[in-house]
Coordinates of C-alpha atoms and ligand atoms in Angstrom, one line a residue:
Chain B
M1 CA 0.0 0.0 0.0
I2 CA 1.4 3.3 -1.0
P3 CA 0.9 6.0 1.7
S4 CA -1.4 8.8 0.6
R5 CA 0.8 11.8 0.0
K6 CA -0.1 15.4 -0.1
I7 CA 1.1 16.2 -3.5
F8 CA 0.0 19.6 -4.3
A9 CA -2.0 22.4 -3.2
V10 CA -3.4 25.0 -5.5
C11 CA -4.1 28.6 -4.7
A12 CA -7.0 29.9 -6.7
S13 CA -6.8 33.1 -8.7
G14 CA -5.6 32.4 -12.2
F15 CA -3.7 29.5 -13.7
T16 CA -0.7 29.8 -11.4
M17 CA 1.3 26.7 -10.5
V18 CA 2.2 26.8 -6.8
G19 CA 4.7 24.3 -5.7
C20 CA 3.6 23.6 -2.2
G21 CA 6.1 20.8 -1.3
G22 CA 6.4 19.0 2.0
G23 CA 2.6 18.6 2.4
A24 CA 2.2 22.2 3.3
E25 CA -1.3 23.5 3.0
V26 CA -1.7 26.8 1.2
A27 CA -4.1 29.2 2.5
P28 CA -6.4 30.3 -0.4
A29 CA -6.1 33.9 -1.4
A30 CA -9.1 35.8 -0.2
D31 CA -9.8 39.1 -1.7
A32 CA -11.1 41.8 0.6
R33 CA -14.0 43.5 -1.1
V34 CA -16.0 46.5 0.0
A35 CA -19.7 46.1 0.0
D36 CA -22.3 48.7 -0.7
D37 CA -22.6 49.6 2.9
G38 CA -18.9 50.2 3.2
S39 CA -18.1 47.0 5.2
S40 CA -15.5 44.6 4.0
I41 CA -16.4 41.2 2.8
E42 CA -14.0 38.3 2.7
S43 CA -14.9 35.9 0.0
V44 CA -14.1 35.1 -3.6
V45 CA -12.3 32.1 -5.1
T46 CA -11.3 29.8 -2.3
V47 CA -11.2 26.4 -4.0
S48 CA -8.0 24.4 -3.5
V49 CA -6.8 21.0 -4.6
R50 CA -4.9 18.3 -2.7
D51 CA -3.9 14.6 -2.8
A52 CA -4.0 14.5 -6.6
W53 CA -2.8 11.3 -8.3
A54 CA -3.2 9.6 -11.6
R55 CA -3.1 6.0 -12.9
P56 CA -0.3 4.7 -15.0
A57 CA -1.1 4.3 -18.7
D58 CA 0.6 4.0 -22.1
S59 CA 0.8 6.7 -24.7
G60 CA -2.5 6.8 -26.6
A61 CA -4.3 5.0 -23.7
T62 CA -6.7 6.4 -21.1
S63 CA -5.9 7.4 -17.5
A64 CA -7.9 8.7 -14.7
A65 CA -6.9 11.2 -12.1
Y66 CA -8.2 11.6 -8.6
L67 CA -8.1 14.5 -6.1
V68 CA -9.8 16.3 -3.3
L69 CA -11.4 19.7 -3.9
A70 CA -11.8 22.0 -0.8
N71 CA -13.8 25.1 -0.9
R72 CA -13.0 27.2 2.2
G73 CA -14.9 30.2 1.1
T74 CA -18.4 31.4 1.5
T75 CA -19.4 31.1 -2.2
A76 CA -20.1 27.9 -4.0
D77 CA -18.2 27.2 -7.2
T78 CA -18.5 24.6 -10.0
V79 CA -15.9 22.7 -12.0
V80 CA -17.1 23.1 -15.6
G81 CA -14.2 21.7 -17.6
V82 CA -10.7 20.3 -17.7
V83 CA -7.7 21.5 -19.8
A84 CA -4.9 19.0 -20.1
E85 CA -1.9 19.3 -22.4
A86 CA -1.0 15.7 -21.7
A87 CA -4.2 14.3 -23.3
E88 CA -6.0 14.9 -26.5
S89 CA -9.2 15.1 -24.5
A90 CA -10.0 15.6 -20.9
M91 CA -13.2 15.9 -18.8
V92 CA -14.7 15.2 -15.5
H93 CA -16.4 11.8 -15.6
Q94 CA -18.6 9.8 -13.3
T95 CA -18.8 6.0 -12.8
M96 CA -22.2 4.6 -12.0
Q97 CA -23.5 1.1 -11.3
H98 CA -26.9 0.3 -12.6
E99 CA -28.4 -3.2 -12.1
G100 CA -25.1 -5.0 -12.1
T101 CA -23.6 -3.0 -15.0
M102 CA -21.0 -0.2 -14.8
H103 CA -21.3 2.9 -16.9
M104 CA -19.2 6.0 -17.2
S105 CA -20.4 9.4 -18.4
A106 CA -19.2 13.0 -18.6
L107 CA -20.1 15.2 -15.7
P108 CA -20.5 18.7 -17.3
A109 CA -20.8 20.5 -13.9
L110 CA -19.3 19.4 -10.6
P111 CA -20.5 21.6 -7.8
V112 CA -18.1 22.5 -5.0
P113 CA -20.3 23.9 -2.2
A114 CA -19.0 26.6 0.1
G115 CA -17.3 25.3 3.2
D116 CA -17.2 21.8 1.8
E117 CA -14.9 19.2 0.3
V118 CA -15.5 17.1 -2.8
S119 CA -13.5 13.9 -3.3
L120 CA -12.8 12.5 -6.7
A121 CA -12.0 8.9 -5.9
P122 CA -12.0 5.4 -7.6
L123 CA -15.4 4.0 -8.5
G124 CA -16.9 7.5 -8.5
T125 CA -16.0 10.9 -10.0
H126 CA -12.7 11.2 -11.8
V127 CA -10.8 13.3 -14.2
M128 CA -10.7 11.3 -17.5
L129 CA -7.5 11.8 -19.6
L130 CA -8.2 10.4 -23.0
R131 CA -5.6 9.5 -25.7
L132 CA -2.5 10.4 -23.7
R133 CA 0.2 12.2 -25.7
R134 CA 2.9 10.5 -23.6
P135 CA 3.0 7.5 -21.3
L136 CA 2.4 8.0 -17.6
R137 CA 4.8 5.9 -15.6
V138 CA 4.8 5.5 -11.8
G139 CA 6.4 8.7 -10.4
D140 CA 5.7 10.9 -13.4
T141 CA 3.6 14.0 -12.8
V142 CA 0.8 15.1 -15.1
A143 CA -0.5 18.7 -15.0
F144 CA -4.0 19.8 -15.9
G145 CA -6.3 22.6 -15.1
L146 CA -9.8 22.5 -13.7
L147 CA -12.0 25.3 -15.1
L148 CA -14.3 26.9 -12.6
A149 CA -17.5 28.6 -13.2
S150 CA -16.1 31.6 -11.3
G151 CA -13.7 32.1 -14.2
D152 CA -10.6 30.8 -12.5
T153 CA -8.6 27.7 -13.4
L154 CA -7.2 25.5 -10.7
A155 CA -3.8 24.1 -11.6
V156 CA -3.3 20.5 -10.6
S157 CA -0.2 18.4 -10.7
A158 CA -1.0 14.8 -10.1
V159 CA 1.6 12.2 -9.4
T160 CA 1.3 8.8 -11.2
R161 CA 0.9 6.0 -8.7
A162 CA 0.8 2.3 -9.0
P163 CA -2.9 1.3 -8.9
Chain A
M1 CA -30.9 1.2 -22.4
R2 CA -30.9 -2.6 -22.3
P3 CA -33.1 -4.6 -20.0
P4 CA -31.3 -5.5 -16.7
R5 CA -30.3 -9.1 -17.5
L6 CA -28.3 -9.6 -14.4
A7 CA -31.4 -8.9 -12.1
P8 CA -32.7 -12.5 -11.8
L9 CA -29.3 -13.9 -10.9
L10 CA -28.7 -11.1 -8.4
S11 CA -32.1 -11.5 -6.7
I12 CA -31.5 -15.2 -6.1
A13 CA -28.1 -14.4 -4.8
L14 CA -29.2 -11.7 -2.4
G15 CA -32.0 -13.8 -1.1
L16 CA -29.9 -16.7 -0.2
A17 CA -26.7 -15.0 1.0
A18 CA -28.4 -14.3 4.3
C19 CA -28.5 -18.0 5.2
V20 CA -24.7 -18.2 5.6
D21 CA -23.3 -18.2 9.2
R22 CA -20.3 -16.0 8.7
P23 CA -20.9 -13.5 6.0
W24 CA -19.0 -13.8 2.7
H25 CA -17.6 -10.6 1.2
G26 CA -18.9 -11.6 -2.2
I27 CA -22.5 -12.5 -3.2
V28 CA -22.9 -16.3 -2.8
L29 CA -24.6 -18.0 -5.6
D30 CA -26.6 -20.8 -4.0
P31 CA -27.3 -23.4 -5.2
A32 CA -24.0 -23.4 -7.1
T33 CA -24.6 -24.3 -10.7
P34 CA -22.1 -25.1 -13.4
A35 CA -20.5 -21.9 -14.7
P36 CA -21.7 -21.0 -18.3
P37 CA -19.2 -21.7 -21.0
L38 CA -16.5 -19.1 -21.7
V39 CA -14.5 -19.5 -24.9
A40 CA -12.1 -16.9 -26.2
A41 CA -10.4 -18.7 -29.0
G42 CA -9.4 -15.6 -31.0
T43 CA -9.2 -15.6 -34.7
A44 CA -6.6 -16.8 -37.1
E45 CA -5.2 -13.2 -37.3
A46 CA -5.2 -12.8 -33.5
P47 CA -4.7 -16.2 -31.9
A48 CA -3.0 -14.9 -28.7
S49 CA -4.3 -15.6 -25.3
R50 CA -6.7 -18.4 -26.1
F51 CA -8.7 -19.2 -23.0
T52 CA -11.5 -21.6 -22.3
L53 CA -13.0 -21.9 -18.8
A54 CA -13.5 -25.7 -19.3
S55 CA -9.7 -26.1 -19.5
A56 CA -9.3 -24.4 -16.2
R57 CA -11.1 -27.1 -14.2
G58 CA -9.2 -27.9 -11.0
S59 CA -8.4 -24.2 -10.4
R60 CA -10.5 -21.6 -8.7
V61 CA -10.9 -18.9 -11.4
L62 CA -11.7 -15.2 -11.1
V63 CA -13.2 -13.8 -14.2
Y64 CA -13.7 -10.0 -14.8
F65 CA -15.4 -8.7 -18.0
G66 CA -14.0 -5.2 -18.8
Y67 CA -12.0 -3.3 -21.4
T68 CA -8.5 -1.9 -21.6
H69 CA -9.6 1.7 -22.2
C70 CA -11.4 1.5 -18.8
P71 CA -9.4 3.8 -16.4
D72 CA -11.5 3.7 -13.3
V73 CA -13.4 0.5 -12.4
C74 CA -11.3 -2.1 -14.2
P75 CA -7.9 -0.9 -12.7
T76 CA -9.6 -0.6 -9.2
T77 CA -10.8 -4.2 -9.5
L78 CA -7.6 -5.6 -10.9
A79 CA -5.5 -3.8 -8.3
D80 CA -7.8 -5.3 -5.6
W81 CA -7.1 -8.7 -7.2
A82 CA -3.4 -8.1 -7.0
R83 CA -3.7 -7.3 -3.3
A84 CA -5.8 -10.4 -2.8
R85 CA -3.1 -12.4 -4.6
R86 CA -0.5 -11.1 -2.2
A87 CA -2.7 -11.7 0.8
L88 CA -3.2 -15.3 -0.3
G89 CA 0.6 -16.0 -0.2
A90 CA 1.2 -19.7 -1.0
D91 CA -2.6 -20.3 -1.2
T92 CA -2.5 -18.5 -4.5
L93 CA -1.5 -21.8 -6.2
G94 CA -4.6 -23.1 -7.8
V95 CA -6.1 -19.7 -8.4
R96 CA -6.3 -18.2 -11.9
W97 CA -7.1 -14.5 -12.5
V98 CA -8.6 -13.8 -15.9
F99 CA -9.5 -10.4 -17.4
V100 CA -11.8 -10.8 -20.4
S101 CA -12.2 -7.8 -22.7
V102 CA -15.8 -7.2 -24.0
D103 CA -14.6 -4.5 -26.4
P104 CA -13.9 -6.4 -29.6
T105 CA -13.6 -3.2 -31.6
R106 CA -10.5 -1.9 -29.8
D107 CA -9.0 -4.8 -27.8
T108 CA -7.1 -7.8 -29.2
P109 CA -6.4 -10.7 -26.9
A110 CA -2.8 -9.5 -26.8
D111 CA -3.9 -6.0 -25.6
A112 CA -6.0 -7.6 -22.9
A113 CA -3.2 -9.8 -21.8
A114 CA -0.7 -6.9 -21.6
Y115 CA -3.3 -4.9 -19.6
A116 CA -3.9 -7.6 -17.1
R117 CA -0.1 -8.2 -16.6
Q118 CA 0.3 -4.6 -15.5
F119 CA -1.4 -5.5 -12.3
H120 CA 0.4 -8.8 -11.7
P121 CA 2.6 -10.9 -14.0
S122 CA 0.5 -14.0 -13.3
F123 CA -2.8 -12.4 -14.4
E124 CA -4.2 -13.6 -17.7
G125 CA -6.0 -11.5 -20.2
T126 CA -8.0 -12.3 -23.3
A127 CA -10.5 -10.6 -25.6
L128 CA -13.7 -11.9 -27.0
T129 CA -14.3 -11.5 -30.7
D130 CA -17.6 -10.0 -31.9
A131 CA -18.8 -13.5 -32.7
E132 CA -17.8 -14.9 -29.3
L133 CA -19.2 -12.0 -27.3
A134 CA -23.0 -12.5 -27.9
P135 CA -23.2 -16.1 -26.6
V136 CA -21.1 -15.2 -23.6
L137 CA -23.3 -12.3 -22.7
R138 CA -26.4 -14.5 -23.1
D139 CA -25.1 -17.5 -21.1
W140 CA -23.7 -15.4 -18.3
S141 CA -26.8 -13.1 -18.1
I142 CA -24.6 -10.1 -18.3
A143 CA -24.6 -6.9 -20.4
A144 CA -21.7 -5.2 -22.3
Y145 CA -22.1 -2.7 -25.0
P146 CA -20.5 0.5 -26.3
E147 CA -21.8 3.9 -25.0
G148 CA -21.1 6.9 -27.1
D149 CA -20.2 6.6 -30.8
P150 CA -18.1 3.4 -31.3
R151 CA -16.7 5.0 -34.5
T152 CA -14.9 7.6 -32.4
P153 CA -12.0 6.7 -30.2
D154 CA -13.5 8.0 -27.0
Y155 CA -16.5 5.7 -26.5
T156 CA -16.9 3.9 -23.2
V157 CA -18.2 0.4 -22.7
A158 CA -20.9 -0.6 -20.2
H159 CA -19.7 -3.9 -18.6
P160 CA -20.5 -6.1 -15.6
A161 CA -19.7 -4.6 -12.2
H162 CA -18.8 -7.8 -10.5
S163 CA -16.0 -10.3 -10.6
F164 CA -17.2 -13.9 -11.0
V165 CA -15.6 -16.7 -9.0
V166 CA -15.7 -20.3 -10.4
D167 CA -14.6 -23.1 -8.1
A168 CA -12.3 -26.0 -8.9
E169 CA -15.3 -28.1 -9.9
G170 CA -16.3 -25.5 -12.5
R171 CA -19.3 -24.2 -10.5
L172 CA -20.1 -20.5 -10.4
R173 CA -20.0 -19.7 -6.7
L174 CA -19.5 -16.0 -6.0
M175 CA -20.0 -12.5 -7.5
I176 CA -17.6 -10.0 -5.9
P177 CA -18.9 -6.4 -6.1
P178 CA -16.5 -3.6 -7.2
G179 CA -14.7 -2.1 -4.2
V180 CA -14.4 -5.2 -2.1
P181 CA -10.8 -5.0 -0.7
G182 CA -8.1 -7.5 -1.6
D183 CA -8.0 -9.0 1.9
S184 CA -11.7 -9.8 1.8
I185 CA -11.4 -11.3 -1.7
A186 CA -8.6 -13.5 -0.4
E187 CA -10.7 -14.6 2.6
D188 CA -13.5 -15.7 0.3
L189 CA -11.1 -17.6 -2.0
R190 CA -9.6 -19.4 0.9
R191 CA -13.1 -20.5 2.0
L192 CA -13.8 -21.9 -1.4
R193 CA -11.1 -24.5 -1.3
Ligands
CU1 CU1 -14.2 7.8 -17.0

């Protein structure tokens, strides 16, 4: 059993890679805004990513990546797409079991409620990486971005792990 | 959407599993009936990895119907098999682990064999041809079919959720749901001796 490692944390606000080594948690950037009545509101994009990993796969094959999304803010956000240079196509996918048969389908919107965590884990929701442009071997990292409805992109770096 | 063909088998299994003293981790098929035939003979062009269940008599056989472009459920199951195999230690003698692709459009028997070996070198893999697939689905009361456009490279394949366990006498004994940990699979296999 490979111990689960904190691989990466992502600070929201733009497509900025933040190397948060050593399992450090990165406090999400919170913009201070001024409301109509003059008081200051702490809010805005506060979704972060941790524990991202991907499955090994050959070039041209399909991999899946898993991670935990945490929204420490007061505003819900939604993952609406995936950009991945390493794959010809990428999307959030969902596995479902229906009367003894397994199915997978695209999940066009994955809500991340305020103050909540959403786990992308085996046998459930995953990031589907289709037609890989290069092989993913154990230890390799694969980078992709999660597009948020708020307009930001979360940068993710997932480490390839033996399944 | 196809009719739920596994439903009768499942309802029998769920009804009778409760009668067992110590619970099994898999779904017990009771009474155990002879496993349906499973023949993957390949074609003249792709003869690799020929497999017939009948020739495996004397071994306990795990069978999983999946496809090699399956990145979530199939690797999860085969990785649990690999953990089960490690947990069995010397008891793994007399157990065969067989991954059967139900995606004849994309998978050759050699593709399926290479895929299975990634999880453990002793795992076997084969692929059913178009002609072989239909009778297997019928005899095993299982469903497998492409979802999305099979002319594009990104279609997925609906396939059975469970692993099937056939005992040394060739009887279908257990269905192991996805997500059952390797240690639990190993326990069930030991009990089947
Ligand atoms: Cu998927």
